[in-house]
Amino acid sequence: MSNTKLQTLRLLRSLLRELREVKNSSPRNTMAYGYLMDQFRKNQVTSEKYCKEHNEMLHQAQTYLCLLRSTREHEALQAVYRRGERTVAESANLVGLQLPKPYEE
Amino acid sequence: MSGSIFLSRSCQSLRRILQGSSHPFFMNNVKRFYRERKRFYKNVSISQSGKSFEINLDRRKVKTPAGQLLVIPNEPLAIAVATEWDNQGDVIKQHTMHLTSLCNTAIDNPSTRNKQQVIRAILHYLDTDTVCYRLQDPPELFALQTNEWDPLLDWINERYKVEVSSSTSITGPEIPDATRQTLGHHLETHSDWALVGYENTVSCLKSVVLTFALMDRRLGVEEAVTLSLLETEFQTARWGSVEWAHDTEIADLKARVAAASLFTQLVSGSHEVKQKQPIQ
């Protein structure tokens, strides 16, 4: 039981972290924060009695977390590859190497 | 070896193209603005009018692309949509606002189809369902597909009393009419809004079976996306993944599927889908 509780807490923390990351500030005053805290609190006690209800909420929370996280990851990837793939020189730089200078007459 | 991966990959992409082509052409009459707009508002709030909710940006109300008021049937969804608007930085990136676009689609109904047509479009994916097609060529992939996908076929057959089977031929398995009817009846019990979520999920996952499993909370979003891209996962595990193609596709797919499934769950009310009995 404590295990599932731990997982629930972890889920809530990840959600709040995503909200903070996307806003770049504390999510404490946002509507989403209030709603999430409210839902997690409400379902805290009843989790064992109404297993389905609790699972439903957890599933929803996981789905929301997935939405926030994937949107952020997708945006980050888009930002990196907006101008096409890395050049050979850039790739070499990544691992601390440099291309040899092209031969000139 | 390389010949076989080329063949199997092209088979999958061919199937995706075939499935994609059945998808209706949305946004037919609606002008689309691709130019990014600057964030012109500071605060986002929601206001209740009657039973439904609206999103306010400072004092303006959010409208749909067709110019109708964005009216959202319940509070959790309204909060999620408002959060999307609130999460924008200096520039409004509409392509990241999946829930807003789903609401827009539900309100504007840009494809002007009725419920029956939407249900038919969803069930059309059953004929070419990803989890029903199996490749025999690399035996490991065949084993993987059997292990991962068969439990889902067993699940949907038992849960809805239908007959969905797998096939290794290019024509695919025979889906009996009774199965189509049963699943159609189940879809009919949903609202138009919920069906928007269903249709988006099914067009992302290319699978009716996976969509039903996701909506019934048998699967999580990540699992469903992985199962939908099982062959890609198998091939990237063997040949390496390309970040700008594979990882980008997976992240995008996950976001879209998560948005659509959350959308359906939120507009379906809290105790709806799970209490339904299969229709005999």
mmCIF file of C-alpha atoms in Angstrom:
data_model
loop_
_atom_site.group_PDB
_atom_site.id
_atom_site.type_symbol
_atom_site.label_atom_id
_atom_site.label_comp_id
_atom_site.label_asym_id
_atom_site.label_seq_id
_atom_site.Cartn_x
_atom_site.Cartn_y
_atom_site.Cartn_z
ATOM 1 C CA MET A 1 0.000 0.000 0.000
ATOM 2 C CA SER A 2 2.779 2.398 0.930
ATOM 3 C CA ASN A 3 4.312 1.521 -2.378
ATOM 4 C CA THR A 4 1.308 2.716 -4.361
ATOM 5 C CA LYS A 5 1.170 5.795 -2.166
ATOM 6 C CA LEU A 6 4.758 6.531 -3.015
ATOM 7 C CA GLN A 7 4.018 6.126 -6.696
ATOM 8 C CA THR A 8 1.056 8.484 -6.414
ATOM 9 C CA LEU A 9 3.207 11.084 -4.733
ATOM 10 C CA ARG A 10 5.851 10.690 -7.367
ATOM 11 C CA LEU A 11 3.226 11.162 -10.064
ATOM 12 C CA LEU A 12 1.964 14.350 -8.446
ATOM 13 C CA ARG A 13 5.501 15.659 -8.089
ATOM 14 C CA SER A 14 6.285 14.972 -11.737
ATOM 15 C CA LEU A 15 3.120 16.770 -12.783
ATOM 16 C CA LEU A 16 4.007 19.822 -10.732
ATOM 17 C CA ARG A 17 7.553 19.744 -12.067
ATOM 18 C CA GLU A 18 6.260 19.767 -15.649
ATOM 19 C CA LEU A 19 3.972 22.690 -14.872
ATOM 20 C CA ARG A 20 6.831 24.576 -13.306
ATOM 21 C CA GLU A 21 9.184 23.862 -16.162
ATOM 22 C CA VAL A 22 6.818 25.007 -18.847
ATOM 23 C CA LYS A 23 5.942 28.240 -17.004
ATOM 24 C CA ASN A 24 9.419 28.906 -15.676
ATOM 25 C CA SER A 25 7.939 29.913 -12.345
ATOM 26 C CA SER A 26 6.146 28.378 -9.421
ATOM 27 C CA PRO A 27 2.829 26.857 -10.506
ATOM 28 C CA ARG A 28 1.360 27.475 -7.062
ATOM 29 C CA ASN A 29 -1.078 30.178 -8.119
ATOM 30 C CA THR A 30 -2.316 28.525 -11.283
ATOM 31 C CA MET A 31 -5.701 26.883 -11.762
ATOM 32 C CA ALA A 32 -4.138 23.582 -12.730
ATOM 33 C CA TYR A 33 -2.214 23.462 -9.452
ATOM 34 C CA GLY A 34 -5.344 23.996 -7.403
ATOM 35 C CA TYR A 35 -7.305 21.414 -9.347
ATOM 36 C CA LEU A 36 -4.593 18.755 -9.204
ATOM 37 C CA MET A 37 -4.003 19.175 -5.484
ATOM 38 C CA ASP A 38 -7.728 19.039 -4.887
ATOM 39 C CA GLN A 39 -8.162 15.835 -6.906
ATOM 40 C CA PHE A 40 -5.194 14.081 -5.356
ATOM 41 C CA ARG A 41 -6.390 15.030 -1.861
ATOM 42 C CA LYS A 42 -9.952 13.950 -2.521
ATOM 43 C CA ASN A 43 -8.933 10.540 -3.773
ATOM 44 C CA GLN A 44 -6.351 9.996 -1.095
ATOM 45 C CA VAL A 45 -8.595 8.448 1.522
ATOM 46 C CA THR A 46 -10.979 6.617 -0.736
ATOM 47 C CA SER A 47 -8.283 4.932 -2.764
ATOM 48 C CA GLU A 48 -8.743 1.535 -1.177
ATOM 49 C CA LYS A 49 -12.528 1.619 -0.969
ATOM 50 C CA TYR A 50 -13.257 2.792 -4.484
ATOM 51 C CA CYS A 51 -10.416 1.247 -6.295
ATOM 52 C CA LYS A 52 -11.825 2.010 -9.719
ATOM 53 C CA GLU A 53 -12.368 5.672 -9.037
ATOM 54 C CA HIS A 54 -8.832 5.999 -7.779
ATOM 55 C CA ASN A 55 -7.387 4.117 -10.707
ATOM 56 C CA GLU A 56 -9.362 6.306 -13.007
ATOM 57 C CA MET A 57 -7.922 9.423 -11.468
ATOM 58 C CA LEU A 58 -4.408 8.000 -11.573
ATOM 59 C CA HIS A 59 -4.828 7.013 -15.206
ATOM 60 C CA GLN A 60 -6.017 10.506 -16.017
ATOM 61 C CA ALA A 61 -3.124 12.033 -14.120
ATOM 62 C CA GLN A 62 -0.647 9.805 -15.940
ATOM 63 C CA THR A 63 -2.221 10.737 -19.255
ATOM 64 C CA TYR A 64 -1.943 14.421 -18.401
ATOM 65 C CA LEU A 65 1.658 13.989 -17.326
ATOM 66 C CA CYS A 66 2.386 12.231 -20.611
ATOM 67 C CA LEU A 67 0.746 15.086 -22.516
ATOM 68 C CA LEU A 68 2.781 17.781 -20.758
ATOM 69 C CA ARG A 69 6.039 15.880 -20.950
ATOM 70 C CA SER A 70 5.737 14.766 -24.577
ATOM 71 C CA THR A 71 4.715 18.221 -25.742
ATOM 72 C CA ARG A 72 7.786 19.690 -24.058
ATOM 73 C CA GLU A 73 10.086 16.994 -25.470
ATOM 74 C CA HIS A 74 8.655 17.406 -28.927
ATOM 75 C CA GLU A 75 9.170 21.165 -28.820
ATOM 76 C CA ALA A 76 12.748 20.698 -27.620
ATOM 77 C CA LEU A 77 13.522 18.274 -30.452
ATOM 78 C CA GLN A 78 11.886 20.582 -32.972
ATOM 79 C CA ALA A 79 14.022 23.459 -31.730
ATOM 80 C CA VAL A 80 17.195 21.406 -32.148
ATOM 81 C CA TYR A 81 16.430 20.081 -35.623
ATOM 82 C CA ARG A 82 14.587 23.071 -37.039
ATOM 83 C CA ARG A 83 17.503 23.862 -39.335
ATOM 84 C CA GLY A 84 18.130 20.286 -40.366
ATOM 85 C CA GLU A 85 20.530 17.733 -39.031
ATOM 86 C CA ARG A 86 23.921 18.533 -37.512
ATOM 87 C CA THR A 87 26.776 18.963 -39.930
ATOM 88 C CA VAL A 88 29.755 16.621 -39.807
ATOM 89 C CA ALA A 89 31.871 19.353 -38.226
ATOM 90 C CA GLU A 90 29.280 19.946 -35.498
ATOM 91 C CA SER A 91 28.993 16.244 -34.776
ATOM 92 C CA ALA A 92 32.749 16.004 -34.482
ATOM 93 C CA ASN A 93 32.747 18.965 -32.098
ATOM 94 C CA LEU A 94 30.230 17.181 -29.890
ATOM 95 C CA VAL A 95 32.771 14.515 -29.014
ATOM 96 C CA GLY A 96 35.638 16.953 -28.802
ATOM 97 C CA LEU A 97 37.105 16.292 -32.232
ATOM 98 C CA GLN A 98 37.830 18.588 -35.123
ATOM 99 C CA LEU A 99 37.798 17.970 -38.811
ATOM 100 C CA PRO A 100 41.145 18.183 -40.558
ATOM 101 C CA LYS A 101 41.640 21.336 -42.561
ATOM 102 C CA PRO A 102 40.852 20.856 -46.227
ATOM 103 C CA TYR A 103 43.891 20.798 -48.437
ATOM 104 C CA GLU A 104 44.556 24.009 -50.315
ATOM 105 C CA GLU A 105 46.947 24.605 -53.134
ATOM 106 C CA MET B 1 19.313 -8.668 -44.079
ATOM 107 C CA SER B 2 19.014 -5.091 -45.183
ATOM 108 C CA GLY B 3 16.556 -6.207 -47.843
ATOM 109 C CA SER B 4 14.256 -7.621 -45.219
ATOM 110 C CA ILE B 5 14.219 -4.489 -43.113
ATOM 111 C CA PHE B 6 13.552 -2.398 -46.145
ATOM 112 C CA LEU B 7 10.636 -4.610 -47.084
ATOM 113 C CA SER B 8 9.091 -4.693 -43.649
ATOM 114 C CA ARG B 9 9.521 -0.979 -43.118
ATOM 115 C CA SER B 10 8.031 -0.139 -46.443
ATOM 116 C CA CYS B 11 5.129 -2.496 -45.677
ATOM 117 C CA GLN B 12 4.392 -0.587 -42.517
ATOM 118 C CA SER B 13 4.684 2.808 -44.094
ATOM 119 C CA LEU B 14 2.566 1.662 -47.006
ATOM 120 C CA ARG B 15 -0.095 0.560 -44.580
ATOM 121 C CA ARG B 16 0.109 3.859 -42.775
ATOM 122 C CA ILE B 17 -0.284 5.725 -46.019
ATOM 123 C CA LEU B 18 -3.256 3.570 -46.984
ATOM 124 C CA GLN B 19 -4.862 4.186 -43.623
ATOM 125 C CA GLY B 20 -4.042 7.851 -43.739
ATOM 126 C CA SER B 21 -5.737 8.281 -47.071
ATOM 127 C CA SER B 22 -9.083 7.247 -45.633
ATOM 128 C CA HIS B 23 -8.830 10.117 -43.211
ATOM 129 C CA PRO B 24 -11.151 12.962 -44.094
ATOM 130 C CA PHE B 25 -9.617 16.236 -45.133
ATOM 131 C CA PHE B 26 -10.197 18.465 -42.157
ATOM 132 C CA MET B 27 -10.258 22.242 -42.175
ATOM 133 C CA ASN B 28 -11.684 22.328 -45.638
ATOM 134 C CA ASN B 29 -13.377 25.695 -45.603
ATOM 135 C CA VAL B 30 -11.488 27.247 -42.747
ATOM 136 C CA LYS B 31 -8.598 29.599 -43.318
ATOM 137 C CA ARG B 32 -5.553 28.497 -41.394
ATOM 138 C CA PHE B 33 -3.025 30.900 -40.023
ATOM 139 C CA TYR B 34 0.451 29.484 -39.891
ATOM 140 C CA ARG B 35 2.098 32.698 -38.787
ATOM 141 C CA GLU B 36 3.007 32.646 -35.131
ATOM 142 C CA ARG B 37 1.379 35.319 -33.058
ATOM 143 C CA LYS B 38 2.891 37.079 -30.097
ATOM 144 C CA ARG B 39 1.321 36.544 -26.736
ATOM 145 C CA PHE B 40 -1.097 39.436 -26.475
ATOM 146 C CA TYR B 41 -2.565 38.659 -23.076
ATOM 147 C CA LYS B 42 -1.333 38.431 -19.548
ATOM 148 C CA ASN B 43 -3.828 36.522 -17.474
ATOM 149 C CA VAL B 44 -5.856 33.477 -18.405
ATOM 150 C CA SER B 45 -9.014 32.666 -16.519
ATOM 151 C CA ILE B 46 -12.151 30.619 -16.968
ATOM 152 C CA SER B 47 -15.696 31.794 -16.457
ATOM 153 C CA GLN B 48 -18.844 29.779 -16.055
ATOM 154 C CA SER B 49 -21.962 30.516 -18.018
ATOM 155 C CA GLY B 50 -24.818 28.174 -17.285
ATOM 156 C CA LYS B 51 -23.435 24.675 -17.239
ATOM 157 C CA SER B 52 -20.502 25.320 -19.531
ATOM 158 C CA PHE B 53 -17.211 27.164 -19.297
ATOM 159 C CA GLU B 54 -15.369 29.741 -21.374
ATOM 160 C CA ILE B 55 -11.737 30.791 -21.508
ATOM 161 C CA ASN B 56 -10.825 34.439 -20.995
ATOM 162 C CA LEU B 57 -7.546 35.985 -22.080
ATOM 163 C CA ASP B 58 -7.471 39.147 -20.009
ATOM 164 C CA ARG B 59 -10.941 40.363 -20.991
ATOM 165 C CA ARG B 60 -11.289 38.714 -24.353
ATOM 166 C CA LYS B 61 -12.951 35.363 -24.856
ATOM 167 C CA VAL B 62 -11.262 32.633 -26.838
ATOM 168 C CA LYS B 63 -12.991 31.777 -30.090
ATOM 169 C CA THR B 64 -12.665 28.874 -32.479
ATOM 170 C CA PRO B 65 -11.140 29.247 -35.976
ATOM 171 C CA ALA B 66 -14.672 29.479 -37.399
ATOM 172 C CA GLY B 67 -15.401 32.377 -35.060
ATOM 173 C CA GLN B 68 -17.658 30.629 -32.581
ATOM 174 C CA LEU B 69 -17.233 31.019 -28.855
ATOM 175 C CA LEU B 70 -15.060 28.296 -27.332
ATOM 176 C CA VAL B 71 -17.599 26.725 -24.976
ATOM 177 C CA ILE B 72 -16.332 23.809 -22.927
ATOM 178 C CA PRO B 73 -18.758 21.423 -21.218
ATOM 179 C CA ASN B 74 -16.913 20.819 -17.945
ATOM 180 C CA GLU B 75 -14.490 22.413 -15.556
ATOM 181 C CA PRO B 76 -11.517 20.012 -15.617
ATOM 182 C CA LEU B 77 -11.258 20.285 -19.394
ATOM 183 C CA ALA B 78 -11.652 24.065 -19.207
ATOM 184 C CA ILE B 79 -8.802 24.211 -16.707
ATOM 185 C CA ALA B 80 -6.620 22.044 -18.924
ATOM 186 C CA VAL B 81 -7.344 24.230 -21.970
ATOM 187 C CA ALA B 82 -6.739 27.413 -19.988
ATOM 188 C CA THR B 83 -3.448 25.947 -18.776
ATOM 189 C CA GLU B 84 -2.402 25.410 -22.379
ATOM 190 C CA TRP B 85 -2.971 29.097 -23.101
ATOM 191 C CA ASP B 86 -1.278 30.090 -19.886
ATOM 192 C CA ASN B 87 1.759 27.921 -20.647
ATOM 193 C CA GLN B 88 2.597 29.836 -23.824
ATOM 194 C CA GLY B 89 5.738 31.916 -23.757
ATOM 195 C CA ASP B 90 6.307 35.092 -25.761
ATOM 196 C CA VAL B 91 4.943 33.425 -28.862
ATOM 197 C CA ILE B 92 1.687 31.500 -29.123
ATOM 198 C CA LYS B 93 2.475 28.086 -30.515
ATOM 199 C CA GLN B 94 -0.841 26.704 -31.579
ATOM 200 C CA HIS B 95 0.586 23.394 -32.676
ATOM 201 C CA THR B 96 1.403 22.600 -29.045
ATOM 202 C CA MET B 97 -2.168 23.188 -27.903
ATOM 203 C CA HIS B 98 -3.663 19.810 -28.614
ATOM 204 C CA LEU B 99 -6.612 20.047 -26.232
ATOM 205 C CA THR B 100 -7.620 23.418 -27.634
ATOM 206 C CA SER B 101 -7.575 22.054 -31.164
ATOM 207 C CA LEU B 102 -9.698 19.086 -30.122
ATOM 208 C CA CYS B 103 -12.260 21.464 -28.605
ATOM 209 C CA ASN B 104 -12.164 23.549 -31.783
ATOM 210 C CA THR B 105 -12.786 20.448 -33.876
ATOM 211 C CA ALA B 106 -15.670 19.375 -31.660
ATOM 212 C CA ILE B 107 -17.339 22.800 -31.791
ATOM 213 C CA ASP B 108 -16.707 23.722 -35.433
ATOM 214 C CA ASN B 109 -17.036 20.199 -36.839
ATOM 215 C CA PRO B 110 -14.990 21.286 -39.868
ATOM 216 C CA SER B 111 -15.604 18.037 -41.742
ATOM 217 C CA THR B 112 -19.401 18.484 -41.384
ATOM 218 C CA ARG B 113 -20.091 14.838 -40.763
ATOM 219 C CA ASN B 114 -22.782 13.366 -38.570
ATOM 220 C CA LYS B 115 -22.273 10.823 -35.815
ATOM 221 C CA GLN B 116 -22.841 7.785 -38.025
ATOM 222 C CA GLN B 117 -20.236 8.942 -40.512
ATOM 223 C CA VAL B 118 -17.698 9.538 -37.755
ATOM 224 C CA ILE B 119 -18.326 6.081 -36.306
ATOM 225 C CA ARG B 120 -17.927 4.541 -39.749
ATOM 226 C CA ALA B 121 -14.657 6.431 -40.185
ATOM 227 C CA ILE B 122 -13.388 5.106 -36.856
ATOM 228 C CA LEU B 123 -14.385 1.526 -37.613
ATOM 229 C CA HIS B 124 -12.783 1.783 -41.022
ATOM 230 C CA TYR B 125 -9.457 1.414 -39.235
ATOM 231 C CA LEU B 126 -10.542 -2.040 -38.069
ATOM 232 C CA ASP B 127 -9.975 -3.443 -41.559
ATOM 233 C CA THR B 128 -6.331 -2.456 -41.443
ATOM 234 C CA ASP B 129 -5.773 -2.583 -37.713
ATOM 235 C CA THR B 130 -2.060 -2.483 -36.823
ATOM 236 C CA VAL B 131 -2.284 -5.275 -34.264
ATOM 237 C CA CYS B 132 -4.006 -7.609 -36.739
ATOM 238 C CA TYR B 133 -1.200 -7.567 -39.284
ATOM 239 C CA ARG B 134 1.748 -9.809 -38.573
ATOM 240 C CA LEU B 135 5.036 -10.167 -40.377
ATOM 241 C CA GLN B 136 6.620 -13.575 -40.523
ATOM 242 C CA ASP B 137 9.967 -12.572 -41.853
ATOM 243 C CA PRO B 138 12.297 -11.946 -38.958
ATOM 244 C CA PRO B 139 11.120 -14.716 -36.600
ATOM 245 C CA GLU B 140 12.039 -12.575 -33.580
ATOM 246 C CA LEU B 141 9.683 -9.846 -34.742
ATOM 247 C CA PHE B 142 6.913 -12.384 -35.304
ATOM 248 C CA ALA B 143 7.430 -13.724 -31.786
ATOM 249 C CA LEU B 144 7.451 -10.188 -30.376
ATOM 250 C CA GLN B 145 4.232 -9.286 -32.158
ATOM 251 C CA THR B 146 2.554 -12.487 -30.978
ATOM 252 C CA ASN B 147 3.648 -11.890 -27.399
ATOM 253 C CA GLU B 148 2.685 -8.242 -27.262
ATOM 254 C CA TRP B 149 -0.407 -8.054 -29.425
ATOM 255 C CA ASP B 150 -2.201 -11.360 -28.835
ATOM 256 C CA PRO B 151 -3.182 -10.534 -25.232
ATOM 257 C CA LEU B 152 -4.897 -7.406 -26.539
ATOM 258 C CA LEU B 153 -6.870 -9.342 -29.143
ATOM 259 C CA ASP B 154 -7.923 -11.795 -26.410
ATOM 260 C CA TRP B 155 -8.890 -8.871 -24.220
ATOM 261 C CA ILE B 156 -11.087 -7.098 -26.778
ATOM 262 C CA ASN B 157 -12.714 -10.374 -27.843
ATOM 263 C CA GLU B 158 -13.651 -11.171 -24.293
ATOM 264 C CA ARG B 159 -14.552 -7.659 -23.173
ATOM 265 C CA TYR B 160 -16.841 -6.838 -26.093
ATOM 266 C CA LYS B 161 -17.744 -10.376 -27.202
ATOM 267 C CA VAL B 162 -16.372 -9.812 -30.681
ATOM 268 C CA GLU B 163 -14.138 -11.720 -33.078
ATOM 269 C CA VAL B 164 -10.987 -9.900 -34.088
ATOM 270 C CA SER B 165 -8.206 -12.142 -35.306
ATOM 271 C CA SER B 166 -4.733 -11.692 -36.732
ATOM 272 C CA SER B 167 -3.387 -12.494 -40.157
ATOM 273 C CA THR B 168 -0.093 -12.666 -42.011
ATOM 274 C CA SER B 169 -1.547 -12.068 -45.465
ATOM 275 C CA ILE B 170 -1.613 -8.695 -47.152
ATOM 276 C CA THR B 171 -5.417 -8.731 -47.346
ATOM 277 C CA GLY B 172 -5.686 -8.918 -43.584
ATOM 278 C CA PRO B 173 -8.085 -10.850 -41.380
ATOM 279 C CA GLU B 174 -11.806 -11.202 -42.017
ATOM 280 C CA ILE B 175 -13.758 -9.002 -39.621
ATOM 281 C CA PRO B 176 -17.322 -10.313 -39.182
ATOM 282 C CA ASP B 177 -20.168 -7.808 -39.542
ATOM 283 C CA ALA B 178 -21.384 -8.625 -36.038
ATOM 284 C CA THR B 179 -18.085 -7.372 -34.632
ATOM 285 C CA ARG B 180 -18.403 -4.128 -36.530
ATOM 286 C CA GLN B 181 -21.965 -3.679 -35.254
ATOM 287 C CA THR B 182 -21.068 -4.398 -31.640
ATOM 288 C CA LEU B 183 -18.197 -1.949 -31.605
ATOM 289 C CA GLY B 184 -20.327 0.578 -33.513
ATOM 290 C CA HIS B 185 -23.063 0.318 -30.877
ATOM 291 C CA HIS B 186 -20.504 0.901 -28.196
ATOM 292 C CA LEU B 187 -19.249 4.013 -29.964
ATOM 293 C CA GLU B 188 -22.813 5.261 -30.370
ATOM 294 C CA THR B 189 -23.199 5.486 -26.596
ATOM 295 C CA HIS B 190 -20.568 8.235 -26.589
ATOM 296 C CA SER B 191 -21.166 11.916 -27.144
ATOM 297 C CA ASP B 192 -20.010 13.718 -30.277
ATOM 298 C CA TRP B 193 -17.223 15.287 -28.253
ATOM 299 C CA ALA B 194 -15.961 11.958 -26.990
ATOM 300 C CA LEU B 195 -15.957 10.619 -30.551
ATOM 301 C CA VAL B 196 -13.647 13.447 -31.626
ATOM 302 C CA GLY B 197 -11.158 12.064 -29.107
ATOM 303 C CA TYR B 198 -11.750 8.518 -30.331
ATOM 304 C CA GLU B 199 -11.200 9.456 -33.945
ATOM 305 C CA ASN B 200 -8.000 11.348 -33.219
ATOM 306 C CA THR B 201 -6.632 8.505 -31.118
ATOM 307 C CA VAL B 202 -7.451 5.920 -33.733
ATOM 308 C CA SER B 203 -5.863 7.952 -36.508
ATOM 309 C CA CYS B 204 -2.683 8.319 -34.442
ATOM 310 C CA LEU B 205 -2.430 4.714 -33.299
ATOM 311 C CA LYS B 206 -3.802 3.220 -36.542
ATOM 312 C CA SER B 207 -5.576 0.677 -34.421
ATOM 313 C CA VAL B 208 -9.117 0.317 -33.126
ATOM 314 C CA VAL B 209 -8.042 -2.398 -30.689
ATOM 315 C CA LEU B 210 -5.362 -0.218 -29.078
ATOM 316 C CA THR B 211 -7.765 2.724 -28.937
ATOM 317 C CA PHE B 212 -10.413 0.728 -27.095
ATOM 318 C CA ALA B 213 -7.779 -0.675 -24.736
ATOM 319 C CA LEU B 214 -6.532 2.843 -23.996
ATOM 320 C CA MET B 215 -9.996 4.289 -23.437
ATOM 321 C CA ASP B 216 -10.890 1.378 -21.142
ATOM 322 C CA ARG B 217 -7.736 2.072 -19.146
ATOM 323 C CA ARG B 218 -6.354 -1.333 -20.013
ATOM 324 C CA LEU B 219 -3.257 0.453 -21.372
ATOM 325 C CA GLY B 220 -1.437 3.664 -20.591
ATOM 326 C CA VAL B 221 -0.606 6.176 -23.316
ATOM 327 C CA GLU B 222 3.071 5.257 -23.446
ATOM 328 C CA GLU B 223 2.296 1.552 -23.714
ATOM 329 C CA ALA B 224 -0.274 2.139 -26.427
ATOM 330 C CA VAL B 225 2.136 4.225 -28.507
ATOM 331 C CA THR B 226 4.931 1.683 -28.084
ATOM 332 C CA LEU B 227 2.595 -1.119 -29.153
ATOM 333 C CA SER B 228 1.460 0.902 -32.136
ATOM 334 C CA LEU B 229 5.077 1.429 -33.219
ATOM 335 C CA LEU B 230 6.179 -2.070 -32.260
ATOM 336 C CA GLU B 231 7.961 -2.782 -35.501
ATOM 337 C CA THR B 232 9.748 0.570 -35.494
ATOM 338 C CA GLU B 233 10.831 -0.102 -31.921
ATOM 339 C CA PHE B 234 12.118 -3.513 -32.925
ATOM 340 C CA GLN B 235 14.072 -2.148 -35.874
ATOM 341 C CA THR B 236 15.530 0.829 -33.991
ATOM 342 C CA ALA B 237 16.619 -1.484 -31.189
ATOM 343 C CA ARG B 238 18.520 -3.445 -33.788
ATOM 344 C CA TRP B 239 19.746 -0.783 -36.188
ATOM 345 C CA GLY B 240 19.804 2.324 -34.024
ATOM 346 C CA SER B 241 17.397 5.202 -33.779
ATOM 347 C CA VAL B 242 17.594 8.561 -35.504
ATOM 348 C CA GLU B 243 16.672 11.325 -33.116
ATOM 349 C CA TRP B 244 15.140 13.762 -35.561
ATOM 350 C CA ALA B 245 12.948 11.070 -37.063
ATOM 351 C CA HIS B 246 12.120 8.385 -34.520
ATOM 352 C CA ASP B 247 12.270 10.296 -31.256
ATOM 353 C CA THR B 248 10.432 13.254 -32.710
ATOM 354 C CA GLU B 249 7.724 11.014 -34.105
ATOM 355 C CA ILE B 250 7.283 9.191 -30.817
ATOM 356 C CA ALA B 251 7.118 12.399 -28.767
ATOM 357 C CA ASP B 252 4.591 13.908 -31.151
ATOM 358 C CA LEU B 253 2.491 10.768 -31.235
ATOM 359 C CA LYS B 254 2.510 10.466 -27.455
ATOM 360 C CA ALA B 255 1.395 14.070 -27.045
ATOM 361 C CA ARG B 256 -1.421 13.675 -29.564
ATOM 362 C CA VAL B 257 -2.648 10.364 -28.170
ATOM 363 C CA ALA B 258 -2.443 11.635 -24.588
ATOM 364 C CA ALA B 259 -4.420 14.739 -25.502
ATOM 365 C CA ALA B 260 -7.099 12.813 -27.373
ATOM 366 C CA SER B 261 -7.528 10.183 -24.693
ATOM 367 C CA LEU B 262 -7.608 12.756 -21.897
ATOM 368 C CA PHE B 263 -10.136 14.739 -23.907
ATOM 369 C CA THR B 264 -12.424 11.720 -24.271
ATOM 370 C CA GLN B 265 -12.089 10.806 -20.615
ATOM 371 C CA LEU B 266 -12.847 14.317 -19.448
ATOM 372 C CA VAL B 267 -15.911 14.812 -21.634
ATOM 373 C CA SER B 268 -17.252 11.334 -20.880
ATOM 374 C CA GLY B 269 -17.872 12.045 -17.213
ATOM 375 C CA SER B 270 -16.278 10.126 -14.413
ATOM 376 C CA HIS B 271 -18.204 6.867 -14.330
ATOM 377 C CA GLU B 272 -19.305 6.215 -17.810
ATOM 378 C CA VAL B 273 -17.356 3.776 -19.931
ATOM 379 C CA LYS B 274 -16.539 1.162 -17.340
ATOM 380 C CA GLN B 275 -20.117 0.455 -16.291
ATOM 381 C CA LYS B 276 -21.367 -0.362 -19.753
ATOM 382 C CA GLN B 277 -22.216 -3.942 -20.444
ATOM 383 C CA PRO B 278 -21.262 -5.396 -23.786
ATOM 384 C CA ILE B 279 -24.207 -5.285 -26.156
ATOM 385 C CA GLN B 280 -25.371 -8.723 -27.144
#
